[in-house]
PDB file of C-alpha atoms and ligand atoms in Angstrom:
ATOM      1  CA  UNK D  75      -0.731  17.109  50.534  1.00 76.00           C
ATOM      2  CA  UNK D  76      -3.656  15.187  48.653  1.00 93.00           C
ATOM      3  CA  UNK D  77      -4.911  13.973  52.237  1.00 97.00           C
ATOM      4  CA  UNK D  78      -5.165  15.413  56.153  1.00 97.00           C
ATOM      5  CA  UNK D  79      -6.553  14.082  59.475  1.00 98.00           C
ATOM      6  CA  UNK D  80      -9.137  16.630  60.668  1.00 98.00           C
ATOM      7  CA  UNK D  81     -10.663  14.555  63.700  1.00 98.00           C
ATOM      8  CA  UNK D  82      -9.900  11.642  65.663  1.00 97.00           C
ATOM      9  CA  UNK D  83     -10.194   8.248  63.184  1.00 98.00           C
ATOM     10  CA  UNK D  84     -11.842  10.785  60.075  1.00 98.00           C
ATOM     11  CA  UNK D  85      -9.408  11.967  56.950  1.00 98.00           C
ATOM     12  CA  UNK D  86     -10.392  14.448  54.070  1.00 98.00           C
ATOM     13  CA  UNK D  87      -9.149  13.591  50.932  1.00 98.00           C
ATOM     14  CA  UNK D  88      -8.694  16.099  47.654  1.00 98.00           C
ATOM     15  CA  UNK D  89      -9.289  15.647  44.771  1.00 97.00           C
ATOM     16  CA  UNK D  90      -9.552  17.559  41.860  1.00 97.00           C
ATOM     17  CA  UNK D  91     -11.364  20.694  43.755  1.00 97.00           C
ATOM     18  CA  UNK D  92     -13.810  18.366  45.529  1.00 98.00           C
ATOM     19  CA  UNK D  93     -13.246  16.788  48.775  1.00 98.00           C
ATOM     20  CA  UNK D  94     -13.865  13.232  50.039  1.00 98.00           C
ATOM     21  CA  UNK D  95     -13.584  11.654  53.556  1.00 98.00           C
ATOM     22  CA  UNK D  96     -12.518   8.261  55.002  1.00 98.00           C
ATOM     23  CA  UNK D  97     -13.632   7.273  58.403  1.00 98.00           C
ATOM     24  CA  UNK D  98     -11.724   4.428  60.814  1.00 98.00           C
ATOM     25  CA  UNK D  99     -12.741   2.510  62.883  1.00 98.00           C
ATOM     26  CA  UNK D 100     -10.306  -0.685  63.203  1.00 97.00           C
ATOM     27  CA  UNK D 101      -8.804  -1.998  59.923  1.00 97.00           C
ATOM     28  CA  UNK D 102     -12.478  -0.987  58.359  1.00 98.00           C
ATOM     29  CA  UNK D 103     -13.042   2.384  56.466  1.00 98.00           C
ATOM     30  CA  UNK D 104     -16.078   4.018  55.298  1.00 98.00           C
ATOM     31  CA  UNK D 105     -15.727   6.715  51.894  1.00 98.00           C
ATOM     32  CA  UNK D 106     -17.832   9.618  51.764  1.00 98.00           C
ATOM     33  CA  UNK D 107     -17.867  10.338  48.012  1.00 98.00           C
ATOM     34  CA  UNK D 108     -15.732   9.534  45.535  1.00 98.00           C
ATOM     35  CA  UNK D 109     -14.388  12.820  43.796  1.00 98.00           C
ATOM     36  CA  UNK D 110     -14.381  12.731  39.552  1.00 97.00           C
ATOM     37  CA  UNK D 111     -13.969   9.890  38.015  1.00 97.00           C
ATOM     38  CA  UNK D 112      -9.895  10.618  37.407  1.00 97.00           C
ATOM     39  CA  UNK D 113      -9.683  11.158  41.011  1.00 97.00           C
ATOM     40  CA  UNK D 114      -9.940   7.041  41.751  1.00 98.00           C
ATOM     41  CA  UNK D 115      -6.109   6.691  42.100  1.00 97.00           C
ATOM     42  CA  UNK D 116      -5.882   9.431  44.973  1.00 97.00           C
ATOM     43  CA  UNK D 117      -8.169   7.497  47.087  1.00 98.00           C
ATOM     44  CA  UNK D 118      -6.101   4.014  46.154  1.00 98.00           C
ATOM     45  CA  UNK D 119      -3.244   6.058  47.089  1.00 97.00           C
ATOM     46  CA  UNK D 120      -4.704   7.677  50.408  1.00 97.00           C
ATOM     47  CA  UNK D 121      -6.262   4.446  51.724  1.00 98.00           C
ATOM     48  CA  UNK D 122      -2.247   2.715  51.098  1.00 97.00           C
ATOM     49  CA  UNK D 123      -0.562   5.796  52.770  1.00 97.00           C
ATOM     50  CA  UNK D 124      -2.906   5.007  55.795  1.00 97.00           C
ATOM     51  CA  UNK D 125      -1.647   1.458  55.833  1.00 97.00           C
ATOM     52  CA  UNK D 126      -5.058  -0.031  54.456  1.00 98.00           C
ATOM     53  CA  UNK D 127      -5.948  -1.273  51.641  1.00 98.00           C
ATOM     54  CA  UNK D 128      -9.146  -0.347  49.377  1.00 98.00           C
ATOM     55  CA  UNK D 129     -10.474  -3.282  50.072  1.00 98.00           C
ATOM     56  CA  UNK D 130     -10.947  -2.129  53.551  1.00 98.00           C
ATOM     57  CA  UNK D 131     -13.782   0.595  52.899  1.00 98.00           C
ATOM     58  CA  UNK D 132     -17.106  -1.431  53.657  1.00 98.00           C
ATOM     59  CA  UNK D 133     -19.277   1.070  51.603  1.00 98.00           C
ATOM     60  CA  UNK D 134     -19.137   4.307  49.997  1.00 98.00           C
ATOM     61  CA  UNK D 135     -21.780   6.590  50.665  1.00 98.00           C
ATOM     62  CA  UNK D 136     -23.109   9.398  48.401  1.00 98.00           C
ATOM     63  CA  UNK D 137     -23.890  12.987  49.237  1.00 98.00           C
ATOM     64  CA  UNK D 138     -25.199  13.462  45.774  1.00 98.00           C
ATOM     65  CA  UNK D 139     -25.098  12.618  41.854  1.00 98.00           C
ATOM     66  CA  UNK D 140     -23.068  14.766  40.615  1.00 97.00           C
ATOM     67  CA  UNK D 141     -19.651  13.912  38.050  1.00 96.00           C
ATOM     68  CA  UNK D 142     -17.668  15.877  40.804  1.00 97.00           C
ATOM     69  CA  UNK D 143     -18.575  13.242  43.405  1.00 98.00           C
ATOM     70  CA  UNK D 144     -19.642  10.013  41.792  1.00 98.00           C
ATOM     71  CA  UNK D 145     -16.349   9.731  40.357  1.00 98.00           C
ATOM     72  CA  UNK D 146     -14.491   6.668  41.103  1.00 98.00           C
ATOM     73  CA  UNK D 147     -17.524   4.389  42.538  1.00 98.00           C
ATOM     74  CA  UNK D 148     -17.894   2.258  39.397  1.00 98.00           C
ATOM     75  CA  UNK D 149     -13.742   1.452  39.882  1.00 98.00           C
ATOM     76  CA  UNK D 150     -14.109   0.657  43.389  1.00 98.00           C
ATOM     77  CA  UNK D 151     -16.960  -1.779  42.639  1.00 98.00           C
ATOM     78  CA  UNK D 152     -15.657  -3.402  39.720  1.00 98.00           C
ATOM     79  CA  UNK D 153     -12.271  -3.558  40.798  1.00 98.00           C
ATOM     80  CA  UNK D 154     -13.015  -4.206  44.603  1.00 98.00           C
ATOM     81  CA  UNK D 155     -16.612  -5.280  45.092  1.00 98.00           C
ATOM     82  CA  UNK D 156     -17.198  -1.963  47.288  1.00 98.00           C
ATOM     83  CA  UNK D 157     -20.809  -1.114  47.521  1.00 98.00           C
ATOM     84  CA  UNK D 158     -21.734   2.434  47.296  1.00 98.00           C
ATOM     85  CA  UNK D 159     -25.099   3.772  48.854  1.00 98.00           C
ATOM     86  CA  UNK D 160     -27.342   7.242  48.387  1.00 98.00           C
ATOM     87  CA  UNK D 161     -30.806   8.177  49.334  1.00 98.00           C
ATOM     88  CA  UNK D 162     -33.379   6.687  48.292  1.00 98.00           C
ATOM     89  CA  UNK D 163     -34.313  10.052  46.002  1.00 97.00           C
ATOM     90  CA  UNK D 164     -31.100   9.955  44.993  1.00 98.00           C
ATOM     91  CA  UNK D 165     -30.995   6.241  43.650  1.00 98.00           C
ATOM     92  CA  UNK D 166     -32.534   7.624  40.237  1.00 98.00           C
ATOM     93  CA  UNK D 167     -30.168  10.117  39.454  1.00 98.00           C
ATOM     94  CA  UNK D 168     -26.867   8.201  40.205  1.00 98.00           C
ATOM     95  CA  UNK D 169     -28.076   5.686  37.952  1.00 98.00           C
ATOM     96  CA  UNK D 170     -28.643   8.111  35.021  1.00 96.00           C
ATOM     97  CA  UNK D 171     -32.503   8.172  35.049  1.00 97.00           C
ATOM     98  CA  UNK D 172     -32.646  11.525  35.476  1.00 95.00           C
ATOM     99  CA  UNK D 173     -30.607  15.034  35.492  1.00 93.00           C
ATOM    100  CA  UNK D 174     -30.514  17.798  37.977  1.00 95.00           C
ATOM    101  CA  UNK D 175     -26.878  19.185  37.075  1.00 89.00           C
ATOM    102  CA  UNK D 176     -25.230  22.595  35.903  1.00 90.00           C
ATOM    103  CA  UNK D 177     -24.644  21.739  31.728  1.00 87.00           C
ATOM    104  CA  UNK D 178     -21.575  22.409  30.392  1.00 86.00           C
ATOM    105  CA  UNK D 179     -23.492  25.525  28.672  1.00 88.00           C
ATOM    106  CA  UNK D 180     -23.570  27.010  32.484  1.00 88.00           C
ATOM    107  CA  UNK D 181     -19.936  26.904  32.489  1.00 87.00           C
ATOM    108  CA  UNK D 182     -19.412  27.840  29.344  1.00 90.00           C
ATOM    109  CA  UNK D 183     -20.934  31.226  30.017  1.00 90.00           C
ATOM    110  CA  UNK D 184     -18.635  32.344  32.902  1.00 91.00           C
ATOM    111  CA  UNK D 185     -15.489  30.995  31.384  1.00 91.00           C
ATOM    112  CA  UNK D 186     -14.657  34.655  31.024  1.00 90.00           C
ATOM    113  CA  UNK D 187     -13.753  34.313  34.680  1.00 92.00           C
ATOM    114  CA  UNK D 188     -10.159  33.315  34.970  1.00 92.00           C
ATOM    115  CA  UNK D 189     -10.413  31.408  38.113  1.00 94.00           C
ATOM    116  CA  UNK D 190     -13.775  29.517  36.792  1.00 93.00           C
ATOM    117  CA  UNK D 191     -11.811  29.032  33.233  1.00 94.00           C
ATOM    118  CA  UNK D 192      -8.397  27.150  34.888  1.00 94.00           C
ATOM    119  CA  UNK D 193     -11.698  24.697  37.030  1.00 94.00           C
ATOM    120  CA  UNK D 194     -13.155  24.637  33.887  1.00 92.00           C
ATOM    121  CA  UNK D 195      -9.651  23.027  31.880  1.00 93.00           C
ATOM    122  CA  UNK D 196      -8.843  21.123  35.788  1.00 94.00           C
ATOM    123  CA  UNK D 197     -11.993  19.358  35.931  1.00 93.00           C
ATOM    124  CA  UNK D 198     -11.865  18.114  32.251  1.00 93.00           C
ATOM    125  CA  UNK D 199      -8.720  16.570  32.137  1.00 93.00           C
ATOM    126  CA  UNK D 200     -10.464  14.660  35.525  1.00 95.00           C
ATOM    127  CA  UNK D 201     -13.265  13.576  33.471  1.00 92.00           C
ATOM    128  CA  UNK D 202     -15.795  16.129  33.573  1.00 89.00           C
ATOM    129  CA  UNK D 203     -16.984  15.770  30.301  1.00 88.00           C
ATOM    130  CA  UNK D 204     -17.847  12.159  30.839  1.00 90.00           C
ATOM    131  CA  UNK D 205     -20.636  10.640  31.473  1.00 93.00           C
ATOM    132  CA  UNK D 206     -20.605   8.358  34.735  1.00 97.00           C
ATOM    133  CA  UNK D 207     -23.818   6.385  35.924  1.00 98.00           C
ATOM    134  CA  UNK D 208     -23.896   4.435  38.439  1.00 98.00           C
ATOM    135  CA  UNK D 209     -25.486   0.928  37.783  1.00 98.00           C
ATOM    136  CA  UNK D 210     -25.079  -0.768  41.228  1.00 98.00           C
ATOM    137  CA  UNK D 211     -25.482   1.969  44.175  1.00 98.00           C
ATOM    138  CA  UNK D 212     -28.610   1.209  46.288  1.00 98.00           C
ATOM    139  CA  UNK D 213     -30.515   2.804  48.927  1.00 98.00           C
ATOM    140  CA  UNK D 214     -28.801   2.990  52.501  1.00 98.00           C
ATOM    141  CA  UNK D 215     -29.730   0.708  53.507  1.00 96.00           C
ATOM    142  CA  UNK D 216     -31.551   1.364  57.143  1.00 95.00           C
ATOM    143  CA  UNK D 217     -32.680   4.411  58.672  1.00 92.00           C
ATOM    144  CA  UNK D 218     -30.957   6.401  61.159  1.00 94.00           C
ATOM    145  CA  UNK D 219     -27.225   5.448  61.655  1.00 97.00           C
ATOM    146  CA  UNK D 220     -25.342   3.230  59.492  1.00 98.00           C
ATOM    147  CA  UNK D 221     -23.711   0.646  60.580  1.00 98.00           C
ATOM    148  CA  UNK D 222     -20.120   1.680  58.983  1.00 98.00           C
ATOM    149  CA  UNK D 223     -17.143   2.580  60.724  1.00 98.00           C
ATOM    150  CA  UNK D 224     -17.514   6.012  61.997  1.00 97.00           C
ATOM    151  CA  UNK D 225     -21.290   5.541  62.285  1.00 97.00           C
ATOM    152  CA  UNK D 226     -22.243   8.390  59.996  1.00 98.00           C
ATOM    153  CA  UNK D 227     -25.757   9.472  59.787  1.00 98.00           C
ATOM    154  CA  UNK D 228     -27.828  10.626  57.181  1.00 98.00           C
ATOM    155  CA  UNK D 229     -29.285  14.004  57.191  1.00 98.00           C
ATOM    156  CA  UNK D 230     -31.524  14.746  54.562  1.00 98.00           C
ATOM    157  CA  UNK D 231     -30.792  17.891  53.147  1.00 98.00           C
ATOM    158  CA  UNK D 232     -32.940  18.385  49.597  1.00 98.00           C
ATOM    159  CA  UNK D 233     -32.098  21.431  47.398  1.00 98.00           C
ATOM    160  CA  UNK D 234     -28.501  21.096  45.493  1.00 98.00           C
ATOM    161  CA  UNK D 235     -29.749  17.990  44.382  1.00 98.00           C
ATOM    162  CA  UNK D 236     -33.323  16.236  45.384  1.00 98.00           C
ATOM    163  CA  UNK D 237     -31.958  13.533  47.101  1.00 98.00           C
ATOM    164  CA  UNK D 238     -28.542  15.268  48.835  1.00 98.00           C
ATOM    165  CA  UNK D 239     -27.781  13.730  52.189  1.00 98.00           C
ATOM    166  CA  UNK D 240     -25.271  15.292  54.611  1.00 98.00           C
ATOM    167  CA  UNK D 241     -23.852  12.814  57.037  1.00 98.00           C
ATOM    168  CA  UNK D 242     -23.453  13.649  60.765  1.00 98.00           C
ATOM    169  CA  UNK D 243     -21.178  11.622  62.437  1.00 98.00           C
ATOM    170  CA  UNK D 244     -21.604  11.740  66.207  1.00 96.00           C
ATOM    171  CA  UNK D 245     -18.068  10.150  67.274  1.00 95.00           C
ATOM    172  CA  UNK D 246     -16.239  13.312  65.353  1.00 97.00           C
ATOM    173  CA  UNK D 247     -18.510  15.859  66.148  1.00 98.00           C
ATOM    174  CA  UNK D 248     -18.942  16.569  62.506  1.00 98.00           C
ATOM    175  CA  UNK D 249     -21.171  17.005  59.827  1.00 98.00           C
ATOM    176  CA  UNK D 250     -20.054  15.863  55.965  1.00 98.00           C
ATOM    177  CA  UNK D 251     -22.352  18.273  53.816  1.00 98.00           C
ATOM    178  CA  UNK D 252     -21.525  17.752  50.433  1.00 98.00           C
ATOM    179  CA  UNK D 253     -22.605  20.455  48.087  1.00 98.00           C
ATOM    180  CA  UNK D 254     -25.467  21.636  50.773  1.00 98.00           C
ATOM    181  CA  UNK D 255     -22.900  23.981  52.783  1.00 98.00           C
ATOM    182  CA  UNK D 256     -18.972  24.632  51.690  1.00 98.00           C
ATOM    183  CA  UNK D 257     -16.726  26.659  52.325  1.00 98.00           C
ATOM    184  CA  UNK D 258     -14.954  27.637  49.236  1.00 97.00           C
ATOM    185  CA  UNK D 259     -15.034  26.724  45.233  1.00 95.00           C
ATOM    186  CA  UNK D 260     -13.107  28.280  42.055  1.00 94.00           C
ATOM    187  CA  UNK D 261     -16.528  29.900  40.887  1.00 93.00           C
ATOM    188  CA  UNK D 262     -17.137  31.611  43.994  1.00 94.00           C
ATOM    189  CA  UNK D 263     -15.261  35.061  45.110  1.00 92.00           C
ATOM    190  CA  UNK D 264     -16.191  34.372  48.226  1.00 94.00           C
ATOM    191  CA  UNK D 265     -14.066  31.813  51.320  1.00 95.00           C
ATOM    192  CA  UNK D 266     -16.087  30.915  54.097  1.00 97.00           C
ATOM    193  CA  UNK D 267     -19.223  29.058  54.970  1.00 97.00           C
ATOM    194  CA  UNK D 268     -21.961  29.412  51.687  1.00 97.00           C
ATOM    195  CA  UNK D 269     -24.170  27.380  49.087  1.00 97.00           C
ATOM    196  CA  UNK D 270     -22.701  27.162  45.823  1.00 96.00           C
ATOM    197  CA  UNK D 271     -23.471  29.506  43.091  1.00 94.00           C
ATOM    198  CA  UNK D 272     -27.024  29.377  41.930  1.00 94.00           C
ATOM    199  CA  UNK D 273     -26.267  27.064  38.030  1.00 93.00           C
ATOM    200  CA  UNK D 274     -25.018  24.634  40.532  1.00 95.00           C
ATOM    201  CA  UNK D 275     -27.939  24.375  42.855  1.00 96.00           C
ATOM    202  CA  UNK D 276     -31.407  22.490  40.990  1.00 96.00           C
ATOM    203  CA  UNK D 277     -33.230  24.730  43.765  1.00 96.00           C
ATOM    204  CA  UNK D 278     -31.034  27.088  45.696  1.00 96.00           C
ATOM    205  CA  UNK D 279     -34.281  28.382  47.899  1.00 96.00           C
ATOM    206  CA  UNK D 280     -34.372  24.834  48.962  1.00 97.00           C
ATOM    207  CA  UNK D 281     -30.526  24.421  49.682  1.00 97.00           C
ATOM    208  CA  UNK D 282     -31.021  27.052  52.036  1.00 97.00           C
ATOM    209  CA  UNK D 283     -34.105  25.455  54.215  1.00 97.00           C
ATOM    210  CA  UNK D 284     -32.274  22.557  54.350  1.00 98.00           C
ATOM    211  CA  UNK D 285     -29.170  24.111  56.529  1.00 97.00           C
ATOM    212  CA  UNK D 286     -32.162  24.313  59.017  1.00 96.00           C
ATOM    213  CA  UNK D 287     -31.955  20.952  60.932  1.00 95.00           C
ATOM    214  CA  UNK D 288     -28.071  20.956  60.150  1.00 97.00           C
ATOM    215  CA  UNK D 289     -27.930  23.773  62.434  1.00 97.00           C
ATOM    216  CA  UNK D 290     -30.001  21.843  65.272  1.00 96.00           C
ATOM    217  CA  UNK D 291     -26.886  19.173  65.141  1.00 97.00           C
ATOM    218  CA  UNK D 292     -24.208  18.476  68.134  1.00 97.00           C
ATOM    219  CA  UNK D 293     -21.005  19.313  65.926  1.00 98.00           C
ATOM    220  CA  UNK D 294     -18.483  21.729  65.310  1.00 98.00           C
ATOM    221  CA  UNK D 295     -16.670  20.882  62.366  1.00 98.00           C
ATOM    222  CA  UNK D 296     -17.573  20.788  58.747  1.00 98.00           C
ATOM    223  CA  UNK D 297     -16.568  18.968  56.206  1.00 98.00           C
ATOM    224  CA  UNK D 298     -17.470  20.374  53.154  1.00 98.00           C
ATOM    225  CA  UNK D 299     -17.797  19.050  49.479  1.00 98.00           C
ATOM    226  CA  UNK D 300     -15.441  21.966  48.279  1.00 98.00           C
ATOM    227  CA  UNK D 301     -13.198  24.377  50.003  1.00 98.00           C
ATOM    228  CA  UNK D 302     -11.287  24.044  53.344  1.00 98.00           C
ATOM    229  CA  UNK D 303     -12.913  22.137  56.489  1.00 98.00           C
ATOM    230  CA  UNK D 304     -14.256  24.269  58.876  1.00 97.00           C
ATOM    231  CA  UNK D 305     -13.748  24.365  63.145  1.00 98.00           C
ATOM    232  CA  UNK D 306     -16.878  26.418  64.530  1.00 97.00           C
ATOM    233  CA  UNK D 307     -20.147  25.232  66.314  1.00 98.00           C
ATOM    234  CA  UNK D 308     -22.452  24.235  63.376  1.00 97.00           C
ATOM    235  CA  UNK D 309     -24.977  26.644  63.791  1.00 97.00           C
ATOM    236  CA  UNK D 310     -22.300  29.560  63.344  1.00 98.00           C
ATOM    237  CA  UNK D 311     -21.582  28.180  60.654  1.00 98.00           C
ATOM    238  CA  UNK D 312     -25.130  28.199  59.246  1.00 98.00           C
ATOM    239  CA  UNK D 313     -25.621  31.474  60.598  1.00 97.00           C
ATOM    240  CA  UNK D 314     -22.877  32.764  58.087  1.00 97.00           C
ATOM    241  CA  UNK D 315     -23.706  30.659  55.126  1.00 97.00           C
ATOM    242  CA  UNK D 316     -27.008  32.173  55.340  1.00 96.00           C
ATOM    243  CA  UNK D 317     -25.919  35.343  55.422  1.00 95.00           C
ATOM    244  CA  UNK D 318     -23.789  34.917  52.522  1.00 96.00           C
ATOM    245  CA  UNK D 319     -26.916  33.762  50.729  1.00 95.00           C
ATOM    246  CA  UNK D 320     -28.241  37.096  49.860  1.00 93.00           C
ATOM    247  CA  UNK D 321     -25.558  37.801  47.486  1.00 92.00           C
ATOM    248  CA  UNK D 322     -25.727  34.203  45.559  1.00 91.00           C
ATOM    249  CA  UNK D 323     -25.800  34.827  42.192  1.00 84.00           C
TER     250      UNK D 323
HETATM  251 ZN1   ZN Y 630     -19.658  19.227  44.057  1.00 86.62          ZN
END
């Protein structure tokens, strides 16, 4: 199944190893990243299964800049005028002005792993050698909570990327972290709550201080950029993924 509910009015969808969400509210949606850029027809699909159509998301917002997550904003603006929104930080590096990525010479150095080798061929055929920047994404654009459907709110959470943002949404009782926190990914031997290897993270040291005021949040359940969403009070969560740390490699 390419899509789940996991709270009242909030949906994951998957993509190719990278998850997005869609939050209700009415006949109006919001999108919480946008998967690779061949993962565009699961969201069409997803939105139409719900009974909406993509027309119906009033903005999608960006955890980060990365191919894995960027994917299909540039067909949902072109084809349906949908805005798409980041940090301010983050503005930069969506539109190409900068880089803060693993290279494909990072993944071409653990293809020895079989799990990280089948990613490796998965991701490709979704796009992941293509470049993808993001011309029209702007700045959320006011402080605090968004006014979207599902009123998600932006957390900043610096490390994986400069300008990451989790989103808390307060009606769920969730937090969307992105890249920040997951809870599973093909490179990783590990399932559970952790930060992504260490080629993924531009400053994994960082990552970590930024689970910080995640774990301060009113939520338990995460919803994670890769790997299975999560049901346990936030700062368990934290508590684990920081754990975990001490073994990234
Ligand atoms: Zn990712």
């Amino acid at each position: 199944m390419r899509y789940e509910q996991v709270a009242d009015e909030v949906f994951v969808i998957r993509g190719t190893d990278v998850n997005m969400f869609l939050l209700r509210e009415g006949r109006d949606l919001t999108l919480i990243d946008a998967g690779w850029y061949g993962d565009a027809g699961i969201i069409e699909h997803t939105v139409e299964a719900l009974g909406h159509k993509p027309q119906d998301i009033q903005a999608a917002l960006l955890t980060h800049a990365h191919l894995d997550h960027v994917g299909a904003l540039n067909h949902l603006h072109t084809r349906y005028g949908i805005p798409a929104y980041t940090s301010p930080t983050e503005v930069g590096h969506a539109k190409g002005e900068f880089h803060e990525s693993a290279t494909p010479l990072d993944v071409i150095k653990r293809l020895g792993d079989y799990s990280t080798c089948c990613w490796a061929l998965r991701i490709t055929r979704a796009g992941g050698l293509r470049k993808n920047p993001v011309p029209h994404i702007h700045p959320f654009p006011t402080e605090g909570p968004l006014d979207l459907p599902g009123a998600p709110t932006p957390i900043p959470t610096p490390g994986h990327t400069s300008g990451h943002s989790a989103f808390h949404l307060p009606q769920a009782g969730a937090i969307a972290t992105g890249d920040t926190l997951v809870t599973a990914h093909p490179t990783s031997k590990h399932q559970g709550p952790q930060l992504l290897p260490r080629f993924f993270n531009h400053n994994t040291e960082e990552t970590l201080a930024a689970l910080t005021p995640l774990a301060l949040l009113p939520a338990d359940l995460l919803l994670p950029g890769h790997g299975p969403t999560f049901s346990q009070p936030i700062a368990d969560v934290v508590a684990a993924a920081t754990t975990h740390a001490t073994t990234l490699t």
